[in-house]
Amino acid sequence: MATMQDYSNKVTPTWCPGCGHFSILRAIQVAASKLEIPIDKFASITGIGCSGRLSGYLNGYSFHGIHGRSLPIAQGIKMANKELVVIAAGGDGDGFAIGTSHTLHAIRRNLNMTYIVLNNQIYGLTKGHTSPLSDTGLETKSTPFGSMDNPLKPGITALAAGATYLAQGFSGLQDQLIDIIVKGIEHDGFSIINVFSPCVTFNKVNTYQWYRENIKNIDEDSTYDSSNYQAAMNKLIETDGLCSGIIYQKNEPSFLDRLQGKDAKPLTDLNLKISKDEFENLLNKFK
């Protein structure tokens, strides 16, 4: 039986003590152990920032990419070998600033993989300036008189882009976080999980206590129907995006199923060699 220790590479994280990212790292490790994902079938890909260190602490294949580009890399890996369980991760700046376009198109493409946003509503690694998810009025080193921009709403943005699995978690709600990651990995399509992860060093407003006082736990509402798109959108609007749990899920064929069919072999298992004649015939088609 797999344990969470199997998914740790024994490297000590360098995050600040109390950082919400510790909880997300543990949740991924526990989720992987619950699903008993073979180490040689587990791949994690990250961008740049405090969140980018995540892949460096997980056992399995890992790739620490460039800023905002974890999703193109992760999608390429999944396209090449669909047998892998692929998890991409990045911060709110990574996914909703430089990588916004990749996030939107990955959502609507619905490739079978999981994207986890480590959302601390600030840029931590570059010492605390506003991100696209920072609240209006947040005072940071780059906005000493308060942010004047309206923040993007990741949940509403994801739903509008056609998400087939949208969940939100909080670093202070570990059991729920593990559950939504397990179900996100099991989802047959693209799962996006936005995790509220307090930055204890640079964001003194959106603290653990602040989230505990403001987040609405969907799991406590027995009447909530996560298959109802309108209800999901209403919940996000009613709570100003501050809700946790599985917000929306629907079943539809994933990208590779539509492209190749469910029984197709992974690209990595195919013989991709072609003869000289085949190659020349291919070139002739483009003359």
mmCIF file with all atom_site columns, N, CA and C in Angstrom, residues 146-189:
data_model
loop_
_atom_site.group_PDB
_atom_site.id
_atom_site.type_symbol
_atom_site.label_atom_id
_atom_site.label_alt_id
_atom_site.label_comp_id
_atom_site.label_asym_id
_atom_site.label_entity_id
_atom_site.label_seq_id
_atom_site.pdbx_PDB_ins_code
_atom_site.Cartn_x
_atom_site.Cartn_y
_atom_site.Cartn_z
_atom_site.occupancy
_atom_site.B_iso_or_equiv
_atom_site.pdbx_formal_charge
_atom_site.auth_seq_id
_atom_site.auth_comp_id
_atom_site.auth_asym_id
_atom_site.auth_atom_id
_atom_site.pdbx_PDB_model_num
ATOM 1   N N  . GLY A 1 146 ? -2.389  51.411 -2.395  1.00 0.00 ? 146 GLY A N  1
ATOM 2   C CA . GLY A 1 146 ? -3.470  50.459 -2.622  1.00 0.00 ? 146 GLY A CA 1
ATOM 3   C C  . GLY A 1 146 ? -3.641  50.131 -4.095  1.00 0.00 ? 146 GLY A C  1
ATOM 4   N N  . SER A 1 147 ? -3.900  48.838 -4.385  1.00 0.00 ? 147 SER A N  1
ATOM 5   C CA . SER A 1 147 ? -4.119  48.414 -5.770  1.00 0.00 ? 147 SER A CA 1
ATOM 6   C C  . SER A 1 147 ? -5.371  49.076 -6.331  1.00 0.00 ? 147 SER A C  1
ATOM 7   N N  . MET A 1 148 ? -5.251  49.606 -7.550  1.00 0.00 ? 148 MET A N  1
ATOM 8   C CA . MET A 1 148 ? -6.400  50.270 -8.174  1.00 0.00 ? 148 MET A CA 1
ATOM 9   C C  . MET A 1 148 ? -7.112  49.356 -9.165  1.00 0.00 ? 148 MET A C  1
ATOM 10  N N  . ASP A 1 149 ? -6.522  48.201 -9.469  1.00 0.00 ? 149 ASP A N  1
ATOM 11  C CA . ASP A 1 149 ? -7.112  47.286 -10.454 1.00 0.00 ? 149 ASP A CA 1
ATOM 12  C C  . ASP A 1 149 ? -8.178  46.399 -9.822  1.00 0.00 ? 149 ASP A C  1
ATOM 13  N N  . ASN A 1 150 ? -9.187  46.058 -10.614 1.00 0.00 ? 150 ASN A N  1
ATOM 14  C CA . ASN A 1 150 ? -10.154 45.061 -10.162 1.00 0.00 ? 150 ASN A CA 1
ATOM 15  C C  . ASN A 1 150 ? -9.549  43.668 -10.300 1.00 0.00 ? 150 ASN A C  1
ATOM 16  N N  . PRO A 1 151 ? -9.687  42.808 -9.305  1.00 0.00 ? 151 PRO A N  1
ATOM 17  C CA . PRO A 1 151 ? -9.095  41.472 -9.402  1.00 0.00 ? 151 PRO A CA 1
ATOM 18  C C  . PRO A 1 151 ? -9.875  40.566 -10.341 1.00 0.00 ? 151 PRO A C  1
ATOM 19  N N  . LEU A 1 152 ? -9.142  39.682 -11.016 1.00 0.00 ? 152 LEU A N  1
ATOM 20  C CA . LEU A 1 152 ? -9.807  38.620 -11.771 1.00 0.00 ? 152 LEU A CA 1
ATOM 21  C C  . LEU A 1 152 ? -10.461 37.660 -10.780 1.00 0.00 ? 152 LEU A C  1
ATOM 22  N N  . LYS A 1 153 ? -11.529 37.041 -11.207 1.00 0.00 ? 153 LYS A N  1
ATOM 23  C CA . LYS A 1 153 ? -12.211 36.034 -10.397 1.00 0.00 ? 153 LYS A CA 1
ATOM 24  C C  . LYS A 1 153 ? -11.934 34.657 -11.016 1.00 0.00 ? 153 LYS A C  1
ATOM 25  N N  . PRO A 1 154 ? -11.022 33.873 -10.439 1.00 0.00 ? 154 PRO A N  1
ATOM 26  C CA . PRO A 1 154 ? -10.602 32.624 -11.094 1.00 0.00 ? 154 PRO A CA 1
ATOM 27  C C  . PRO A 1 154 ? -11.730 31.623 -11.306 1.00 0.00 ? 154 PRO A C  1
ATOM 28  N N  . GLY A 1 155 ? -12.661 31.529 -10.347 1.00 0.00 ? 155 GLY A N  1
ATOM 29  C CA . GLY A 1 155 ? -13.749 30.576 -10.506 1.00 0.00 ? 155 GLY A CA 1
ATOM 30  C C  . GLY A 1 155 ? -14.664 30.942 -11.658 1.00 0.00 ? 155 GLY A C  1
ATOM 31  N N  . ILE A 1 156 ? -15.103 32.182 -11.688 1.00 0.00 ? 156 ILE A N  1
ATOM 32  C CA . ILE A 1 156 ? -15.987 32.639 -12.755 1.00 0.00 ? 156 ILE A CA 1
ATOM 33  C C  . ILE A 1 156 ? -15.277 32.566 -14.104 1.00 0.00 ? 156 ILE A C  1
ATOM 34  N N  . THR A 1 157 ? -14.001 32.927 -14.109 1.00 0.00 ? 157 THR A N  1
ATOM 35  C CA . THR A 1 157 ? -13.219 32.866 -15.350 1.00 0.00 ? 157 THR A CA 1
ATOM 36  C C  . THR A 1 157 ? -13.149 31.434 -15.874 1.00 0.00 ? 157 THR A C  1
ATOM 37  N N  . ALA A 1 158 ? -12.911 30.487 -14.969 1.00 0.00 ? 158 ALA A N  1
ATOM 38  C CA . ALA A 1 158 ? -12.803 29.082 -15.378 1.00 0.00 ? 158 ALA A CA 1
ATOM 39  C C  . ALA A 1 158 ? -14.136 28.551 -15.900 1.00 0.00 ? 158 ALA A C  1
ATOM 40  N N  . LEU A 1 159 ? -15.218 28.894 -15.219 1.00 0.00 ? 159 LEU A N  1
ATOM 41  C CA . LEU A 1 159 ? -16.537 28.442 -15.689 1.00 0.00 ? 159 LEU A CA 1
ATOM 42  C C  . LEU A 1 159 ? -16.856 29.018 -17.061 1.00 0.00 ? 159 LEU A C  1
ATOM 43  N N  . ALA A 1 160 ? -16.548 30.306 -17.243 1.00 0.00 ? 160 ALA A N  1
ATOM 44  C CA . ALA A 1 160 ? -16.833 30.953 -18.520 1.00 0.00 ? 160 ALA A CA 1
ATOM 45  C C  . ALA A 1 160 ? -16.014 30.340 -19.655 1.00 0.00 ? 160 ALA A C  1
ATOM 46  N N  . ALA A 1 161 ? -14.833 29.795 -19.302 1.00 0.00 ? 161 ALA A N  1
ATOM 47  C CA . ALA A 1 161 ? -13.968 29.186 -20.319 1.00 0.00 ? 161 ALA A CA 1
ATOM 48  C C  . ALA A 1 161 ? -14.378 27.757 -20.649 1.00 0.00 ? 161 ALA A C  1
ATOM 49  N N  . GLY A 1 162 ? -15.353 27.209 -19.900 1.00 0.00 ? 162 GLY A N  1
ATOM 50  C CA . GLY A 1 162 ? -15.849 25.873 -20.213 1.00 0.00 ? 162 GLY A CA 1
ATOM 51  C C  . GLY A 1 162 ? -15.293 24.774 -19.341 1.00 0.00 ? 162 GLY A C  1
ATOM 52  N N  . ALA A 1 163 ? -14.930 25.087 -18.105 1.00 0.00 ? 163 ALA A N  1
ATOM 53  C CA . ALA A 1 163 ? -14.367 24.066 -17.212 1.00 0.00 ? 163 ALA A CA 1
ATOM 54  C C  . ALA A 1 163 ? -15.336 22.898 -17.031 1.00 0.00 ? 163 ALA A C  1
ATOM 55  N N  . THR A 1 164 ? -14.781 21.675 -17.071 1.00 0.00 ? 164 THR A N  1
ATOM 56  C CA . THR A 1 164 ? -15.607 20.491 -16.791 1.00 0.00 ? 164 THR A CA 1
ATOM 57  C C  . THR A 1 164 ? -15.440 20.026 -15.345 1.00 0.00 ? 164 THR A C  1
ATOM 58  N N  . TYR A 1 165 ? -14.405 20.534 -14.666 1.00 0.00 ? 165 TYR A N  1
ATOM 59  C CA . TYR A 1 165 ? -14.228 20.275 -13.233 1.00 0.00 ? 165 TYR A CA 1
ATOM 60  C C  . TYR A 1 165 ? -13.609 21.514 -12.614 1.00 0.00 ? 165 TYR A C  1
ATOM 61  N N  . LEU A 1 166 ? -14.348 22.133 -11.717 1.00 0.00 ? 166 LEU A N  1
ATOM 62  C CA . LEU A 1 166 ? -13.847 23.312 -11.004 1.00 0.00 ? 166 LEU A CA 1
ATOM 63  C C  . LEU A 1 166 ? -14.046 23.093 -9.509  1.00 0.00 ? 166 LEU A C  1
ATOM 64  N N  . ALA A 1 167 ? -12.945 23.188 -8.772  1.00 0.00 ? 167 ALA A N  1
ATOM 65  C CA . ALA A 1 167 ? -13.036 23.072 -7.322  1.00 0.00 ? 167 ALA A CA 1
ATOM 66  C C  . ALA A 1 167 ? -12.151 24.151 -6.702  1.00 0.00 ? 167 ALA A C  1
ATOM 67  N N  . GLN A 1 168 ? -12.464 24.486 -5.472  1.00 0.00 ? 168 GLN A N  1
ATOM 68  C CA . GLN A 1 168 ? -11.632 25.414 -4.723  1.00 0.00 ? 168 GLN A CA 1
ATOM 69  C C  . GLN A 1 168 ? -11.365 24.830 -3.343  1.00 0.00 ? 168 GLN A C  1
ATOM 70  N N  . GLY A 1 169 ? -10.163 25.054 -2.871  1.00 0.00 ? 169 GLY A N  1
ATOM 71  C CA . GLY A 1 169 ? -9.793  24.575 -1.551  1.00 0.00 ? 169 GLY A CA 1
ATOM 72  C C  . GLY A 1 169 ? -9.119  25.666 -0.754  1.00 0.00 ? 169 GLY A C  1
ATOM 73  N N  . PHE A 1 170 ? -8.794  25.336 0.480   1.00 0.00 ? 170 PHE A N  1
ATOM 74  C CA . PHE A 1 170 ? -8.132  26.271 1.393   1.00 0.00 ? 170 PHE A CA 1
ATOM 75  C C  . PHE A 1 170 ? -7.075  25.475 2.151   1.00 0.00 ? 170 PHE A C  1
ATOM 76  N N  . SER A 1 171 ? -5.894  26.051 2.274   1.00 0.00 ? 171 SER A N  1
ATOM 77  C CA . SER A 1 171 ? -4.802  25.345 2.953   1.00 0.00 ? 171 SER A CA 1
ATOM 78  C C  . SER A 1 171 ? -5.163  24.974 4.377   1.00 0.00 ? 171 SER A C  1
ATOM 79  N N  . GLY A 1 172 ? -6.095  25.708 4.974   1.00 0.00 ? 172 GLY A N  1
ATOM 80  C CA . GLY A 1 172 ? -6.505  25.424 6.343   1.00 0.00 ? 172 GLY A CA 1
ATOM 81  C C  . GLY A 1 172 ? -7.590  24.371 6.442   1.00 0.00 ? 172 GLY A C  1
ATOM 82  N N  . LEU A 1 173 ? -8.043  23.827 5.317   1.00 0.00 ? 173 LEU A N  1
ATOM 83  C CA . LEU A 1 173 ? -9.052  22.758 5.299   1.00 0.00 ? 173 LEU A CA 1
ATOM 84  C C  . LEU A 1 173 ? -8.444  21.547 4.591   1.00 0.00 ? 173 LEU A C  1
ATOM 85  N N  . GLN A 1 174 ? -7.532  20.869 5.275   1.00 0.00 ? 174 GLN A N  1
ATOM 86  C CA . GLN A 1 174 ? -6.724  19.826 4.666   1.00 0.00 ? 174 GLN A CA 1
ATOM 87  C C  . GLN A 1 174 ? -7.556  18.652 4.136   1.00 0.00 ? 174 GLN A C  1
ATOM 88  N N  . ASP A 1 175 ? -8.520  18.156 4.911   1.00 0.00 ? 175 ASP A N  1
ATOM 89  C CA . ASP A 1 175 ? -9.290  16.980 4.465   1.00 0.00 ? 175 ASP A CA 1
ATOM 90  C C  . ASP A 1 175 ? -10.058 17.277 3.184   1.00 0.00 ? 175 ASP A C  1
ATOM 91  N N  . GLN A 1 176 ? -10.682 18.444 3.124   1.00 0.00 ? 176 GLN A N  1
ATOM 92  C CA . GLN A 1 176 ? -11.424 18.793 1.915   1.00 0.00 ? 176 GLN A CA 1
ATOM 93  C C  . GLN A 1 176 ? -10.470 18.970 0.736   1.00 0.00 ? 176 GLN A C  1
ATOM 94  N N  . LEU A 1 177 ? -9.312  19.559 1.012   1.00 0.00 ? 177 LEU A N  1
ATOM 95  C CA . LEU A 1 177 ? -8.330  19.778 -0.054  1.00 0.00 ? 177 LEU A CA 1
ATOM 96  C C  . LEU A 1 177 ? -7.879  18.458 -0.661  1.00 0.00 ? 177 LEU A C  1
ATOM 97  N N  . ILE A 1 178 ? -7.612  17.488 0.192   1.00 0.00 ? 178 ILE A N  1
ATOM 98  C CA . ILE A 1 178 ? -7.224  16.156 -0.300  1.00 0.00 ? 178 ILE A CA 1
ATOM 99  C C  . ILE A 1 178 ? -8.347  15.562 -1.148  1.00 0.00 ? 178 ILE A C  1
ATOM 100 N N  . ASP A 1 179 ? -9.566  15.693 -0.671  1.00 0.00 ? 179 ASP A N  1
ATOM 101 C CA . ASP A 1 179 ? -10.718 15.107 -1.369  1.00 0.00 ? 179 ASP A CA 1
ATOM 102 C C  . ASP A 1 179 ? -10.905 15.706 -2.764  1.00 0.00 ? 179 ASP A C  1
ATOM 103 N N  . ILE A 1 180 ? -10.788 17.030 -2.873  1.00 0.00 ? 180 ILE A N  1
ATOM 104 C CA . ILE A 1 180 ? -11.027 17.637 -4.190  1.00 0.00 ? 180 ILE A CA 1
ATOM 105 C C  . ILE A 1 180 ? -9.864  17.355 -5.144  1.00 0.00 ? 180 ILE A C  1
ATOM 106 N N  . ILE A 1 181 ? -8.662  17.125 -4.601  1.00 0.00 ? 181 ILE A N  1
ATOM 107 C CA . ILE A 1 181 ? -7.541  16.761 -5.477  1.00 0.00 ? 181 ILE A CA 1
ATOM 108 C C  . ILE A 1 181 ? -7.711  15.321 -5.965  1.00 0.00 ? 181 ILE A C  1
ATOM 109 N N  . VAL A 1 182 ? -8.110  14.424 -5.065  1.00 0.00 ? 182 VAL A N  1
ATOM 110 C CA . VAL A 1 182 ? -8.377  13.036 -5.480  1.00 0.00 ? 182 VAL A CA 1
ATOM 111 C C  . VAL A 1 182 ? -9.422  13.007 -6.598  1.00 0.00 ? 182 VAL A C  1
ATOM 112 N N  . LYS A 1 183 ? -10.520 13.714 -6.388  1.00 0.00 ? 183 LYS A N  1
ATOM 113 C CA . LYS A 1 183 ? -11.605 13.693 -7.386  1.00 0.00 ? 183 LYS A CA 1
ATOM 114 C C  . LYS A 1 183 ? -11.202 14.439 -8.655  1.00 0.00 ? 183 LYS A C  1
ATOM 115 N N  . GLY A 1 184 ? -10.336 15.439 -8.507  1.00 0.00 ? 184 GLY A N  1
ATOM 116 C CA . GLY A 1 184 ? -9.846  16.136 -9.690  1.00 0.00 ? 184 GLY A CA 1
ATOM 117 C C  . GLY A 1 184 ? -8.983  15.235 -10.554 1.00 0.00 ? 184 GLY A C  1
ATOM 118 N N  . ILE A 1 185 ? -8.116  14.447 -9.917  1.00 0.00 ? 185 ILE A N  1
ATOM 119 C CA . ILE A 1 185 ? -7.276  13.510 -10.678 1.00 0.00 ? 185 ILE A CA 1
ATOM 120 C C  . ILE A 1 185 ? -8.144  12.432 -11.324 1.00 0.00 ? 185 ILE A C  1
ATOM 121 N N  . GLU A 1 186 ? -9.173  11.994 -10.612 1.00 0.00 ? 186 GLU A N  1
ATOM 122 C CA . GLU A 1 186 ? -10.056 10.950 -11.161 1.00 0.00 ? 186 GLU A CA 1
ATOM 123 C C  . GLU A 1 186 ? -10.939 11.471 -12.285 1.00 0.00 ? 186 GLU A C  1
ATOM 124 N N  . HIS A 1 187 ? -11.154 12.771 -12.342 1.00 0.00 ? 187 HIS A N  1
ATOM 125 C CA . HIS A 1 187 ? -12.034 13.349 -13.361 1.00 0.00 ? 187 HIS A CA 1
ATOM 126 C C  . HIS A 1 187 ? -11.477 13.064 -14.748 1.00 0.00 ? 187 HIS A C  1
ATOM 127 N N  . ASP A 1 188 ? -12.335 12.629 -15.650 1.00 0.00 ? 188 ASP A N  1
ATOM 128 C CA . ASP A 1 188 ? -11.918 12.308 -17.016 1.00 0.00 ? 188 ASP A CA 1
ATOM 129 C C  . ASP A 1 188 ? -11.998 13.573 -17.873 1.00 0.00 ? 188 ASP A C  1
ATOM 130 N N  . GLY A 1 189 ? -11.009 14.422 -17.699 1.00 0.00 ? 189 GLY A N  1
ATOM 131 C CA . GLY A 1 189 ? -10.979 15.701 -18.400 1.00 0.00 ? 189 GLY A CA 1
ATOM 132 C C  . GLY A 1 189 ? -10.078 16.656 -17.629 1.00 0.00 ? 189 GLY A C  1
#
